[in-house]
């Protein structure tokens, strides 16, 4: 029960505070929520200011341009996602347990309306004309994400949860591809059965690589 509670606490924790200013932290939180719900390119500077309950001139003090807001959003999402994944991986060294907790959290958040898609893919799909810094930041996250999962799989091999024959990089790529494909199909169809398909695909790969 204690581990279940710890898993829940990790998944529900708020994003880490940005800088030392409570006002900036609230602004950052407001920006991330608005972009996630409304989309970056559908949201203007006035919308960000209104949602944060501050004047437009004050918003420009923190962010001189909309691209700066987009870059900040992606960087904070990266920190938040990596922090939660690392904590869950540390708490759940067995891949089957880790993915069970992770998938349950995604399905639960989707059912409650707290998860409406991957924030990185959603952002990058909106336009081909991304600011180069934003594009590089998103691209960098995909590399970090893959390396993080691959390193976790390597630890699972070392701890005898998976076969020594397991290709950690390939398995990480397959799981991330399953996940992104599932999220895309789920968003288009609103059919929750895709989450079950994702679970089956991941467990088939884990079983195939088990000792």
PDB file of N, CA and C in Angstrom, residues 1-72:
ATOM      1  N   UNK A   1       0.827  -1.210   0.000  1.00  0.00           N
ATOM      2  CA  UNK A   1       0.000   0.000   0.000  1.00  0.00           C
ATOM      3  C   UNK A   1       0.863   1.264   0.000  1.00  0.00           C
ATOM      4  N   UNK A   2       2.007   1.175   0.699  1.00  0.00           N
ATOM      5  CA  UNK A   2       2.871   2.355   0.784  1.00  0.00           C
ATOM      6  C   UNK A   2       3.405   2.728  -0.597  1.00  0.00           C
ATOM      7  N   UNK A   3       3.838   1.712  -1.373  1.00  0.00           N
ATOM      8  CA  UNK A   3       4.381   1.994  -2.703  1.00  0.00           C
ATOM      9  C   UNK A   3       3.294   2.543  -3.607  1.00  0.00           C
ATOM     10  N   UNK A   4       2.064   2.016  -3.494  1.00  0.00           N
ATOM     11  CA  UNK A   4       0.956   2.514  -4.305  1.00  0.00           C
ATOM     12  C   UNK A   4       0.712   3.982  -4.011  1.00  0.00           C
ATOM     13  N   UNK A   5       0.775   4.345  -2.726  1.00  0.00           N
ATOM     14  CA  UNK A   5       0.583   5.737  -2.325  1.00  0.00           C
ATOM     15  C   UNK A   5       1.703   6.618  -2.862  1.00  0.00           C
ATOM     16  N   UNK A   6       2.936   6.106  -2.837  1.00  0.00           N
ATOM     17  CA  UNK A   6       4.076   6.879  -3.341  1.00  0.00           C
ATOM     18  C   UNK A   6       3.956   7.098  -4.847  1.00  0.00           C
ATOM     19  N   UNK A   7       3.514   6.063  -5.570  1.00  0.00           N
ATOM     20  CA  UNK A   7       3.298   6.204  -7.013  1.00  0.00           C
ATOM     21  C   UNK A   7       2.276   7.291  -7.294  1.00  0.00           C
ATOM     22  N   UNK A   8       1.193   7.280  -6.526  1.00  0.00           N
ATOM     23  CA  UNK A   8       0.125   8.265  -6.711  1.00  0.00           C
ATOM     24  C   UNK A   8       0.639   9.673  -6.444  1.00  0.00           C
ATOM     25  N   UNK A   9       1.420   9.821  -5.380  1.00  0.00           N
ATOM     26  CA  UNK A   9       1.947  11.144  -5.027  1.00  0.00           C
ATOM     27  C   UNK A   9       2.861  11.693  -6.115  1.00  0.00           C
ATOM     28  N   UNK A  10       3.671  10.827  -6.704  1.00  0.00           N
ATOM     29  CA  UNK A  10       4.572  11.254  -7.778  1.00  0.00           C
ATOM     30  C   UNK A  10       3.779  11.760  -8.968  1.00  0.00           C
ATOM     31  N   UNK A  11       2.740  11.016  -9.342  1.00  0.00           N
ATOM     32  CA  UNK A  11       1.963  11.356 -10.535  1.00  0.00           C
ATOM     33  C   UNK A  11       1.111  12.596 -10.345  1.00  0.00           C
ATOM     34  N   UNK A  12       0.748  12.890  -9.100  1.00  0.00           N
ATOM     35  CA  UNK A  12      -0.136  14.022  -8.842  1.00  0.00           C
ATOM     36  C   UNK A  12       0.599  15.288  -8.432  1.00  0.00           C
ATOM     37  N   UNK A  13       1.913  15.204  -8.253  1.00  0.00           N
ATOM     38  CA  UNK A  13       2.650  16.367  -7.768  1.00  0.00           C
ATOM     39  C   UNK A  13       2.583  17.514  -8.765  1.00  0.00           C
ATOM     40  N   UNK A  14       2.602  18.725  -8.250  1.00  0.00           N
ATOM     41  CA  UNK A  14       2.559  19.913  -9.096  1.00  0.00           C
ATOM     42  C   UNK A  14       3.922  20.147  -9.719  1.00  0.00           C
ATOM     43  N   UNK A  15       3.968  20.861 -10.852  1.00  0.00           N
ATOM     44  CA  UNK A  15       5.254  21.206 -11.460  1.00  0.00           C
ATOM     45  C   UNK A  15       6.122  21.965 -10.465  1.00  0.00           C
ATOM     46  N   UNK A  16       7.426  21.797 -10.575  1.00  0.00           N
ATOM     47  CA  UNK A  16       8.333  22.494  -9.674  1.00  0.00           C
ATOM     48  C   UNK A  16       8.257  23.997  -9.898  1.00  0.00           C
ATOM     49  N   UNK A  17       8.474  24.736  -8.848  1.00  0.00           N
ATOM     50  CA  UNK A  17       8.422  26.190  -8.956  1.00  0.00           C
ATOM     51  C   UNK A  17       9.538  26.717  -9.841  1.00  0.00           C
ATOM     52  N   UNK A  18       9.211  27.743 -10.598  1.00  0.00           N
ATOM     53  CA  UNK A  18      10.169  28.347 -11.518  1.00  0.00           C
ATOM     54  C   UNK A  18      10.728  29.600 -10.871  1.00  0.00           C
ATOM     55  N   UNK A  19      12.039  29.632 -10.689  1.00  0.00           N
ATOM     56  CA  UNK A  19      12.645  30.817 -10.101  1.00  0.00           C
ATOM     57  C   UNK A  19      12.196  31.020  -8.664  1.00  0.00           C
ATOM     58  N   UNK A  20      12.343  32.234  -8.175  1.00  0.00           N
ATOM     59  CA  UNK A  20      12.020  32.537  -6.786  1.00  0.00           C
ATOM     60  C   UNK A  20      10.753  33.362  -6.629  1.00  0.00           C
ATOM     61  N   UNK A  21      10.135  33.746  -7.729  1.00  0.00           N
ATOM     62  CA  UNK A  21       8.971  34.610  -7.663  1.00  0.00           C
ATOM     63  C   UNK A  21       7.670  33.813  -7.701  1.00  0.00           C
ATOM     64  N   UNK A  22       6.845  33.896  -6.638  1.00  0.00           N
ATOM     65  CA  UNK A  22       5.544  33.220  -6.647  1.00  0.00           C
ATOM     66  C   UNK A  22       4.668  33.695  -7.806  1.00  0.00           C
ATOM     67  N   UNK A  23       4.777  34.971  -8.142  1.00  0.00           N
ATOM     68  CA  UNK A  23       3.978  35.529  -9.236  1.00  0.00           C
ATOM     69  C   UNK A  23       4.374  34.895 -10.563  1.00  0.00           C
ATOM     70  N   UNK A  24       5.675  34.709 -10.766  1.00  0.00           N
ATOM     71  CA  UNK A  24       6.141  34.092 -12.006  1.00  0.00           C
ATOM     72  C   UNK A  24       5.748  32.618 -12.056  1.00  0.00           C
ATOM     73  N   UNK A  25       5.771  31.970 -10.907  1.00  0.00           N
ATOM     74  CA  UNK A  25       5.359  30.566 -10.838  1.00  0.00           C
ATOM     75  C   UNK A  25       3.904  30.423 -11.255  1.00  0.00           C
ATOM     76  N   UNK A  26       3.037  31.301 -10.744  1.00  0.00           N
ATOM     77  CA  UNK A  26       1.619  31.254 -11.103  1.00  0.00           C
ATOM     78  C   UNK A  26       1.419  31.565 -12.583  1.00  0.00           C
ATOM     79  N   UNK A  27       2.201  32.510 -13.108  1.00  0.00           N
ATOM     80  CA  UNK A  27       2.120  32.842 -14.529  1.00  0.00           C
ATOM     81  C   UNK A  27       2.535  31.636 -15.366  1.00  0.00           C
ATOM     82  N   UNK A  28       3.616  30.990 -14.983  1.00  0.00           N
ATOM     83  CA  UNK A  28       4.103  29.820 -15.704  1.00  0.00           C
ATOM     84  C   UNK A  28       3.061  28.702 -15.705  1.00  0.00           C
ATOM     85  N   UNK A  29       2.450  28.493 -14.556  1.00  0.00           N
ATOM     86  CA  UNK A  29       1.420  27.460 -14.426  1.00  0.00           C
ATOM     87  C   UNK A  29       0.217  27.782 -15.307  1.00  0.00           C
ATOM     88  N   UNK A  30      -0.176  29.044 -15.330  1.00  0.00           N
ATOM     89  CA  UNK A  30      -1.299  29.500 -16.149  1.00  0.00           C
ATOM     90  C   UNK A  30      -1.006  29.317 -17.635  1.00  0.00           C
ATOM     91  N   UNK A  31       0.206  29.661 -18.043  1.00  0.00           N
ATOM     92  CA  UNK A  31       0.620  29.538 -19.446  1.00  0.00           C
ATOM     93  C   UNK A  31       0.582  28.083 -19.892  1.00  0.00           C
ATOM     94  N   UNK A  32       1.141  27.207 -19.082  1.00  0.00           N
ATOM     95  CA  UNK A  32       1.196  25.796 -19.454  1.00  0.00           C
ATOM     96  C   UNK A  32      -0.191  25.197 -19.583  1.00  0.00           C
ATOM     97  N   UNK A  33      -1.075  25.552 -18.676  1.00  0.00           N
ATOM     98  CA  UNK A  33      -2.437  25.028 -18.721  1.00  0.00           C
ATOM     99  C   UNK A  33      -3.178  25.533 -19.958  1.00  0.00           C
ATOM    100  N   UNK A  34      -3.015  26.819 -20.273  1.00  0.00           N
ATOM    101  CA  UNK A  34      -3.717  27.406 -21.417  1.00  0.00           C
ATOM    102  C   UNK A  34      -3.210  26.825 -22.736  1.00  0.00           C
ATOM    103  N   UNK A  35      -1.913  26.660 -22.863  1.00  0.00           N
ATOM    104  CA  UNK A  35      -1.358  26.084 -24.094  1.00  0.00           C
ATOM    105  C   UNK A  35      -1.821  24.641 -24.260  1.00  0.00           C
ATOM    106  N   UNK A  36      -1.818  23.888 -23.180  1.00  0.00           N
ATOM    107  CA  UNK A  36      -2.217  22.479 -23.237  1.00  0.00           C
ATOM    108  C   UNK A  36      -3.678  22.340 -23.632  1.00  0.00           C
ATOM    109  N   UNK A  37      -4.519  23.229 -23.094  1.00  0.00           N
ATOM    110  CA  UNK A  37      -5.963  23.129 -23.345  1.00  0.00           C
ATOM    111  C   UNK A  37      -6.385  23.801 -24.649  1.00  0.00           C
ATOM    112  N   UNK A  38      -5.752  24.913 -24.969  1.00  0.00           N
ATOM    113  CA  UNK A  38      -6.216  25.741 -26.087  1.00  0.00           C
ATOM    114  C   UNK A  38      -5.327  25.660 -27.322  1.00  0.00           C
ATOM    115  N   UNK A  39      -4.075  25.241 -27.126  1.00  0.00           N
ATOM    116  CA  UNK A  39      -3.138  25.206 -28.246  1.00  0.00           C
ATOM    117  C   UNK A  39      -2.324  26.488 -28.305  1.00  0.00           C
ATOM    118  N   UNK A  40      -1.074  26.376 -28.680  1.00  0.00           N
ATOM    119  CA  UNK A  40      -0.179  27.530 -28.695  1.00  0.00           C
ATOM    120  C   UNK A  40      -0.545  28.539 -29.775  1.00  0.00           C
ATOM    121  N   UNK A  41      -0.788  28.065 -30.978  1.00  0.00           N
ATOM    122  CA  UNK A  41      -0.989  28.990 -32.092  1.00  0.00           C
ATOM    123  C   UNK A  41      -2.396  29.572 -32.145  1.00  0.00           C
ATOM    124  N   UNK A  42      -3.284  29.059 -31.332  1.00  0.00           N
ATOM    125  CA  UNK A  42      -4.629  29.639 -31.230  1.00  0.00           C
ATOM    126  C   UNK A  42      -4.710  30.657 -30.100  1.00  0.00           C
ATOM    127  N   UNK A  43      -3.624  30.809 -29.368  1.00  0.00           N
ATOM    128  CA  UNK A  43      -3.620  31.657 -28.179  1.00  0.00           C
ATOM    129  C   UNK A  43      -2.695  32.854 -28.384  1.00  0.00           C
ATOM    130  N   UNK A  44      -3.224  34.046 -28.152  1.00  0.00           N
ATOM    131  CA  UNK A  44      -2.440  35.265 -28.311  1.00  0.00           C
ATOM    132  C   UNK A  44      -1.916  35.789 -26.989  1.00  0.00           C
ATOM    133  N   UNK A  45      -1.083  36.795 -27.052  1.00  0.00           N
ATOM    134  CA  UNK A  45      -0.511  37.381 -25.843  1.00  0.00           C
ATOM    135  C   UNK A  45      -1.596  37.919 -24.918  1.00  0.00           C
ATOM    136  N   UNK A  46      -2.636  38.490 -25.491  1.00  0.00           N
ATOM    137  CA  UNK A  46      -3.738  39.004 -24.663  1.00  0.00           C
ATOM    138  C   UNK A  46      -4.439  37.865 -23.920  1.00  0.00           C
ATOM    139  N   UNK A  47      -4.549  36.716 -24.582  1.00  0.00           N
ATOM    140  CA  UNK A  47      -5.167  35.552 -23.931  1.00  0.00           C
ATOM    141  C   UNK A  47      -4.331  35.083 -22.749  1.00  0.00           C
ATOM    142  N   UNK A  48      -3.009  35.053 -22.936  1.00  0.00           N
ATOM    143  CA  UNK A  48      -2.126  34.644 -21.842  1.00  0.00           C
ATOM    144  C   UNK A  48      -2.241  35.618 -20.670  1.00  0.00           C
ATOM    145  N   UNK A  49      -2.275  36.909 -20.978  1.00  0.00           N
ATOM    146  CA  UNK A  49      -2.374  37.928 -19.927  1.00  0.00           C
ATOM    147  C   UNK A  49      -3.703  37.816 -19.184  1.00  0.00           C
ATOM    148  N   UNK A  50      -4.781  37.643 -19.938  1.00  0.00           N
ATOM    149  CA  UNK A  50      -6.110  37.548 -19.331  1.00  0.00           C
ATOM    150  C   UNK A  50      -6.222  36.319 -18.445  1.00  0.00           C
ATOM    151  N   UNK A  51      -5.722  35.192 -18.926  1.00  0.00           N
ATOM    152  CA  UNK A  51      -5.801  33.950 -18.161  1.00  0.00           C
ATOM    153  C   UNK A  51      -4.985  34.028 -16.877  1.00  0.00           C
ATOM    154  N   UNK A  52      -3.890  34.789 -16.921  1.00  0.00           N
ATOM    155  CA  UNK A  52      -3.023  34.943 -15.747  1.00  0.00           C
ATOM    156  C   UNK A  52      -3.464  36.103 -14.855  1.00  0.00           C
ATOM    157  N   UNK A  53      -4.518  36.800 -15.291  1.00  0.00           N
ATOM    158  CA  UNK A  53      -5.055  37.948 -14.548  1.00  0.00           C
ATOM    159  C   UNK A  53      -3.981  39.006 -14.317  1.00  0.00           C
ATOM    160  N   UNK A  54      -3.290  39.363 -15.401  1.00  0.00           N
ATOM    161  CA  UNK A  54      -2.307  40.434 -15.324  1.00  0.00           C
ATOM    162  C   UNK A  54      -2.412  41.297 -16.571  1.00  0.00           C
ATOM    163  N   UNK A  55      -1.840  42.474 -16.512  1.00  0.00           N
ATOM    164  CA  UNK A  55      -1.889  43.368 -17.667  1.00  0.00           C
ATOM    165  C   UNK A  55      -0.963  42.858 -18.768  1.00  0.00           C
ATOM    166  N   UNK A  56      -1.258  43.263 -19.992  1.00  0.00           N
ATOM    167  CA  UNK A  56      -0.432  42.861 -21.123  1.00  0.00           C
ATOM    168  C   UNK A  56       0.994  43.386 -20.972  1.00  0.00           C
ATOM    169  N   UNK A  57       1.111  44.605 -20.457  1.00  0.00           N
ATOM    170  CA  UNK A  57       2.449  45.193 -20.278  1.00  0.00           C
ATOM    171  C   UNK A  57       3.272  44.400 -19.267  1.00  0.00           C
ATOM    172  N   UNK A  58       2.628  43.903 -18.217  1.00  0.00           N
ATOM    173  CA  UNK A  58       3.341  43.093 -17.229  1.00  0.00           C
ATOM    174  C   UNK A  58       3.778  41.752 -17.816  1.00  0.00           C
ATOM    175  N   UNK A  59       2.928  41.187 -18.678  1.00  0.00           N
ATOM    176  CA  UNK A  59       3.285  39.926 -19.321  1.00  0.00           C
ATOM    177  C   UNK A  59       4.551  40.094 -20.158  1.00  0.00           C
ATOM    178  N   UNK A  60       4.643  41.225 -20.865  1.00  0.00           N
ATOM    179  CA  UNK A  60       5.812  41.475 -21.711  1.00  0.00           C
ATOM    180  C   UNK A  60       7.088  41.672 -20.892  1.00  0.00           C
ATOM    181  N   UNK A  61       6.938  42.026 -19.624  1.00  0.00           N
ATOM    182  CA  UNK A  61       8.112  42.142 -18.754  1.00  0.00           C
ATOM    183  C   UNK A  61       8.755  40.761 -18.578  1.00  0.00           C
ATOM    184  N   UNK A  62       7.897  39.745 -18.427  1.00  0.00           N
ATOM    185  CA  UNK A  62       8.390  38.379 -18.235  1.00  0.00           C
ATOM    186  C   UNK A  62       8.758  37.706 -19.557  1.00  0.00           C
ATOM    187  N   UNK A  63       7.931  37.945 -20.583  1.00  0.00           N
ATOM    188  CA  UNK A  63       8.135  37.300 -21.881  1.00  0.00           C
ATOM    189  C   UNK A  63       8.025  38.340 -22.993  1.00  0.00           C
ATOM    190  N   UNK A  64       9.141  38.750 -23.594  1.00  0.00           N
ATOM    191  CA  UNK A  64       9.148  39.785 -24.633  1.00  0.00           C
ATOM    192  C   UNK A  64       8.414  39.384 -25.909  1.00  0.00           C
ATOM    193  N   UNK A  65       8.205  38.073 -26.118  1.00  0.00           N
ATOM    194  CA  UNK A  65       7.528  37.626 -27.334  1.00  0.00           C
ATOM    195  C   UNK A  65       6.786  36.320 -27.074  1.00  0.00           C
ATOM    196  N   UNK A  66       5.907  35.986 -27.995  1.00  0.00           N
ATOM    197  CA  UNK A  66       5.151  34.741 -27.877  1.00  0.00           C
ATOM    198  C   UNK A  66       6.066  33.526 -28.012  1.00  0.00           C
ATOM    199  N   UNK A  67       7.096  33.643 -28.849  1.00  0.00           N
ATOM    200  CA  UNK A  67       8.044  32.539 -28.989  1.00  0.00           C
ATOM    201  C   UNK A  67       8.752  32.241 -27.670  1.00  0.00           C
ATOM    202  N   UNK A  68       9.013  33.281 -26.884  1.00  0.00           N
ATOM    203  CA  UNK A  68       9.637  33.084 -25.571  1.00  0.00           C
ATOM    204  C   UNK A  68       8.701  32.292 -24.660  1.00  0.00           C
ATOM    205  N   UNK A  69       7.403  32.548 -24.776  1.00  0.00           N
ATOM    206  CA  UNK A  69       6.418  31.795 -23.994  1.00  0.00           C
ATOM    207  C   UNK A  69       6.429  30.331 -24.427  1.00  0.00           C
ATOM    208  N   UNK A  70       6.447  30.100 -25.740  1.00  0.00           N
ATOM    209  CA  UNK A  70       6.466  28.735 -26.251  1.00  0.00           C
ATOM    210  C   UNK A  70       7.687  27.964 -25.794  1.00  0.00           C
ATOM    211  N   UNK A  71       8.836  28.610 -25.838  1.00  0.00           N
ATOM    212  CA  UNK A  71      10.075  27.969 -25.409  1.00  0.00           C
ATOM    213  C   UNK A  71      10.022  27.642 -23.922  1.00  0.00           C
ATOM    214  N   UNK A  72       9.534  28.581 -23.129  1.00  0.00           N
ATOM    215  CA  UNK A  72       9.406  28.361 -21.689  1.00  0.00           C
ATOM    216  C   UNK A  72       8.475  27.179 -21.411  1.00  0.00           C
TER     217      UNK A  72
END
